[in-house]
Amino acid sequence: METESILRYVQNEEGTAVLASLVSVRGHAYRKSGAMMLMAADGHRIGSISPGCLEADLAARVPRILERGRFEWARYNTEPGVDPIWGEDMGCGGELVILLEPIEGRLLAVLLEAAKIVLQGTAVRLVRELRPDQEMDYRLEEDGPIQDSVAGQGVFFYAARLVPSRRLIIFGAGEEAAALEAIARSIGFATAVADWREDWCSRERFPLARTVVGDAGRIVEELRIGIRDYVVLASHHLRRDREMLQRLLPLQPEYVGVIGSARRIGLLFGELPIPDFVDAPAGLPIGAEGAAEIAVSIAARLVQWKSGAEAAVLERRHA
């Protein structure tokens, strides 16, 4: 979820920085292989590798890496009884291999190229390969199946997907929308809020989200809603939600969540079948009450849905 923020930093900042990439994980770990963290020379960080346990140790390596201008490895074993430092202090039970690279030269050029592609909404693969002279080669490839990383005896190959953020579009600019938009941004979604009421759907209420005012047709057209988008219908206006739903279903977004009771959802869909990309009622069943709790339940469901969607994509590509 940190990919776009890291690429924007690389585009816009002139300061030196180190990229930390979680290359492999064995056992339990906070993040999966492919996670990235940027550590700038001035102490600024984007992303995470662990829940804060390893970051100080990684940051301590930054001056040396920048001075040498060369990548290095960091290995941690958090299994109790195995590593006398990290295993006893953390006890997570995982073994992590992290690649630390100065963002300069060829890597900087490739990341700048990737930024132009990913920030326009297209995923790519960043491929690293260790040459016989022990220098790292970098290239971009079209998004596709990810091969397992290979490391050992001077051989290293690692491909990571650089994926644009999913977009969450909230139709209906009420209190639930305000709460959900804030949480969704914090977990890596790009956000947009749409409504037919201009005084509700304003930059003042949603300063960090894109806002669109209009009917269903204008909203769908202006936002160019597509198959990678997540949409939540939260207007609590039956006719308006139905009009939006009629526009959305042929577009088959990755996720459509509908807020409301089972009775309301029955009225909304009528005799129409509910497609498998529709989540109705939206959210995890946690007994939520009020705008903030409802937003939490929906945000949790978005994370669950996104993880399943990404796993399904990878499974199809490996088939």
XYZ file of C-alpha atoms in Angstrom:
319
model
C 0.000 0.000 0.000
C 3.052 2.237 0.275
C 4.031 1.908 -3.411
C 2.487 5.142 -4.695
C 3.782 7.191 -1.736
C 7.309 5.904 -2.296
C 7.176 6.603 -6.028
C 5.846 10.116 -5.439
C 8.685 10.776 -3.016
C 11.223 9.580 -5.572
C 9.643 11.862 -8.178
C 9.459 14.967 -6.031
C 12.332 14.857 -3.539
C 15.984 15.525 -4.211
C 17.293 14.074 -0.950
C 19.125 10.762 -0.778
C 17.271 7.696 0.500
C 17.480 3.932 0.907
C 14.829 1.467 -0.252
C 14.224 -1.531 2.021
C 12.473 -4.480 0.333
C 11.247 -7.562 2.155
C 12.565 -10.239 -0.185
C 11.608 -13.384 1.659
C 9.678 -14.473 4.736
C 9.706 -17.840 6.453
C 7.258 -18.434 9.260
C 5.237 -15.650 10.836
C 5.910 -12.011 9.989
C 4.112 -8.669 10.161
C 4.375 -8.052 6.399
C 4.493 -10.322 3.379
C 7.267 -10.629 0.834
C 7.197 -7.596 -1.457
C 6.632 -5.008 1.277
C 8.772 -1.885 0.920
C 9.941 0.960 3.107
C 11.763 4.130 2.091
C 14.222 5.615 4.586
C 15.504 9.091 3.747
C 18.828 10.459 4.965
C 16.961 13.092 6.993
C 15.091 10.403 8.949
C 11.823 10.539 7.025
C 10.223 7.120 6.433
C 7.468 5.831 4.166
C 5.998 2.384 4.689
C 7.017 -0.349 7.124
C 8.616 -3.765 7.281
C 7.677 -4.643 10.859
C 5.439 -3.140 13.565
C 8.379 -0.922 14.513
C 10.641 -3.636 15.931
C 13.241 -3.625 13.152
C 12.984 -0.076 11.847
C 15.579 1.431 14.191
C 18.144 -1.195 13.239
C 17.431 -0.712 9.539
C 17.625 3.071 9.864
C 21.025 2.779 11.558
C 22.358 1.177 8.369
C 21.259 4.057 6.117
C 24.349 6.343 6.483
C 26.728 3.467 5.689
C 24.720 2.362 2.641
C 24.519 5.915 1.288
C 28.246 6.449 1.876
C 29.200 3.225 0.100
C 26.582 3.593 -2.616
C 25.996 -0.141 -2.588
C 23.229 -2.507 -1.577
C 23.454 -4.764 1.445
C 21.411 -7.458 3.169
C 19.743 -7.552 6.556
C 18.628 -10.880 7.995
C 16.545 -11.333 11.114
C 15.331 -14.477 12.813
C 12.590 -13.730 15.329
C 12.178 -17.316 16.485
C 12.668 -17.474 20.275
C 15.757 -19.487 21.172
C 17.359 -19.101 17.718
C 18.510 -15.479 17.565
C 19.681 -14.244 20.987
C 18.769 -10.650 20.115
C 15.732 -10.529 17.841
C 14.229 -13.876 18.800
C 14.109 -13.124 22.503
C 12.978 -9.508 22.102
C 10.297 -10.048 19.470
C 9.218 -13.675 19.607
C 7.294 -13.451 16.323
C 8.671 -16.699 14.985
C 9.630 -15.562 11.469
C 12.800 -15.305 9.436
C 13.124 -12.214 7.256
C 15.559 -11.290 4.496
C 15.590 -7.590 3.614
C 17.405 -5.950 0.724
C 18.639 -2.403 1.375
C 19.518 -0.298 -1.684
C 20.570 3.315 -2.164
C 18.108 5.061 -4.483
C 20.566 6.353 -7.033
C 21.927 5.515 -10.462
C 20.097 2.781 -12.332
C 17.625 2.066 -9.511
C 16.636 5.735 -9.366
C 16.127 5.819 -13.140
C 13.974 2.673 -13.072
C 11.874 3.950 -10.157
C 11.274 7.237 -11.966
C 10.157 5.272 -15.015
C 7.919 3.115 -12.822
C 6.369 6.207 -11.241
C 5.160 7.435 -14.632
C 3.427 4.105 -15.234
C 2.079 3.196 -11.796
C 0.772 6.675 -10.976
C -1.265 6.472 -14.182
C -2.967 3.356 -12.846
C -0.978 0.485 -14.393
C 0.921 -2.175 -12.448
C 4.451 -3.215 -13.451
C 7.104 -5.632 -12.240
C 10.414 -4.361 -10.898
C 13.014 -7.040 -11.590
C 16.392 -7.236 -9.869
C 19.124 -9.585 -11.025
C 22.645 -9.894 -9.655
C 25.219 -9.850 -12.449
C 28.452 -11.903 -12.402
C 30.383 -8.758 -11.397
C 28.183 -8.575 -8.263
C 26.429 -5.434 -9.443
C 22.648 -5.332 -9.370
C 20.744 -4.963 -12.626
C 17.288 -3.388 -12.639
C 14.538 -3.442 -15.239
C 10.784 -3.031 -15.568
C 8.539 -5.624 -17.139
C 4.829 -5.831 -17.844
C 2.798 -7.033 -14.903
C 2.514 -10.798 -14.841
C 3.293 -13.920 -12.826
C 5.799 -13.414 -10.036
C 8.608 -15.944 -9.916
C 9.978 -16.965 -6.553
C 13.087 -15.070 -5.568
C 16.347 -16.989 -5.940
C 19.330 -16.252 -3.717
C 22.545 -18.098 -2.952
C 26.107 -18.634 -4.195
C 26.263 -15.263 -5.894
C 22.935 -15.741 -7.705
C 20.011 -13.464 -6.964
C 16.769 -12.860 -8.835
C 13.836 -10.981 -7.376
C 10.705 -9.587 -9.013
C 8.230 -7.398 -7.126
C 4.905 -6.041 -8.301
C 4.484 -2.266 -8.155
C 0.735 -1.896 -7.986
C -1.277 1.354 -7.961
C -3.562 1.993 -5.010
C -7.110 0.749 -5.257
C -9.664 3.534 -5.472
C -12.654 3.701 -3.142
C -15.642 5.689 -4.386
C -18.272 6.505 -1.772
C -21.692 7.476 -3.110
C -23.482 9.551 -0.493
C -21.649 12.224 1.482
C -23.164 11.691 4.918
C -21.488 11.001 8.264
C -20.675 7.389 7.359
C -18.907 8.622 4.232
C -16.780 11.061 6.223
C -15.729 8.366 8.682
C -15.108 5.729 5.995
C -13.160 8.076 3.719
C -10.692 8.894 6.495
C -10.121 5.250 7.433
C -9.854 4.113 3.809
C -7.158 6.691 3.100
C -5.184 5.538 6.127
C -5.113 1.945 4.818
C -3.916 2.863 1.349
C -7.005 3.551 -0.757
C -7.264 6.561 -3.037
C -10.637 8.090 -2.214
C -13.452 9.861 -4.025
C -16.817 11.002 -2.659
C -19.840 11.617 -4.873
C -23.267 13.034 -4.135
C -26.013 15.057 -5.785
C -25.948 17.631 -2.936
C -23.261 20.241 -3.482
C -23.265 21.533 0.086
C -22.649 18.006 1.406
C -20.066 16.924 -1.154
C -17.570 19.763 -0.777
C -13.821 20.189 -0.527
C -14.353 21.658 2.918
C -15.869 18.391 4.193
C -13.544 16.118 2.213
C -10.305 18.064 1.713
C -8.174 15.037 0.779
C -10.657 13.179 -1.431
C -11.770 13.862 -4.959
C -15.351 15.131 -4.929
C -17.926 14.882 -7.711
C -21.400 16.428 -7.605
C -24.134 15.233 -9.952
C -26.457 12.414 -10.851
C -25.415 8.787 -11.342
C -24.576 9.244 -15.014
C -22.279 12.189 -14.427
C -20.559 10.523 -11.470
C -19.805 7.321 -13.388
C -18.611 9.231 -16.439
C -16.466 11.766 -14.599
C -14.808 9.187 -12.352
C -14.483 6.626 -15.168
C -15.377 3.818 -12.814
C -13.796 0.530 -13.892
C -13.006 -3.028 -12.916
C -10.300 -2.142 -10.337
C -12.509 0.233 -8.381
C -14.243 -0.257 -5.044
C -17.602 1.464 -4.600
C -19.766 1.857 -1.501
C -23.371 3.002 -1.821
C -24.129 5.034 1.286
C -26.667 7.649 0.269
C -29.611 6.091 2.182
C -31.787 7.276 -0.704
C -33.440 4.292 -2.355
C -34.032 5.821 -5.792
C -30.584 7.420 -5.987
C -28.856 4.214 -4.886
C -30.863 2.216 -7.435
C -29.880 4.607 -10.240
C -26.228 4.304 -9.246
C -26.496 0.533 -8.987
C -27.988 0.297 -12.486
C -24.980 2.222 -13.813
C -22.443 0.223 -11.828
C -23.480 -3.374 -12.439
C -22.608 -3.446 -16.178
C -19.158 -2.011 -15.326
C -18.391 -4.879 -12.900
C -16.189 -3.045 -10.404
C -13.996 -5.183 -8.195
C -16.237 -4.436 -5.219
C -19.635 -2.833 -4.680
C -20.787 -2.544 -1.066
C -24.334 -1.545 -0.199
C -25.120 -0.113 3.228
C -28.534 -1.005 4.616
C -30.765 -3.650 6.099
C -31.686 -6.894 4.349
C -35.166 -5.456 3.696
C -33.740 -2.323 2.070
C -31.355 -4.372 -0.061
C -34.295 -6.517 -1.179
C -36.144 -3.384 -2.267
C -33.047 -2.044 -3.989
C -32.346 -5.127 -6.101
C -35.910 -6.358 -6.551
C -35.823 -9.357 -8.868
C -32.277 -8.660 -9.997
C -29.692 -11.299 -9.048
C -26.903 -10.026 -6.796
C -23.551 -10.493 -8.604
C -20.571 -11.977 -6.776
C -18.783 -8.615 -6.718
C -21.614 -7.054 -4.681
C -21.357 -7.105 -0.888
C -24.805 -6.528 0.577
C -25.077 -5.593 3.338
C -21.597 -4.093 3.307
C -19.181 -4.620 6.168
C -18.214 -7.336 8.597
C -20.928 -8.392 11.079
C -19.430 -6.886 14.235
C -22.612 -5.365 15.647
C -21.614 -1.872 14.495
C -23.717 1.117 15.533
C -23.257 4.701 14.419
C -21.193 6.178 11.611
C -17.737 5.494 13.074
C -18.370 1.839 13.898
C -20.074 1.199 10.561
C -17.042 2.731 8.822
C -14.731 0.394 10.759
C -16.777 -2.666 9.761
C -16.752 -1.657 6.093
C -13.041 -0.805 6.088
C -12.253 -4.208 7.585
C -14.341 -5.850 4.880
C -12.481 -3.885 2.190
C -9.146 -5.196 3.481
C -10.513 -8.742 3.545
C -11.983 -8.423 0.063
C -8.841 -6.848 -1.401
C -6.632 -9.598 0.005
C -8.876 -12.246 -1.528
C -9.007 -10.433 -4.861
C -5.226 -10.147 -5.079
C -4.782 -13.793 -4.141
C -7.255 -14.786 -6.858
C -5.373 -12.731 -9.450
C -2.080 -14.407 -8.546
C -3.720 -17.843 -8.579
C -5.118 -17.249 -12.056
C -1.718 -16.081 -13.299
C 0.042 -19.148 -11.935
C -2.588 -21.545 -13.349
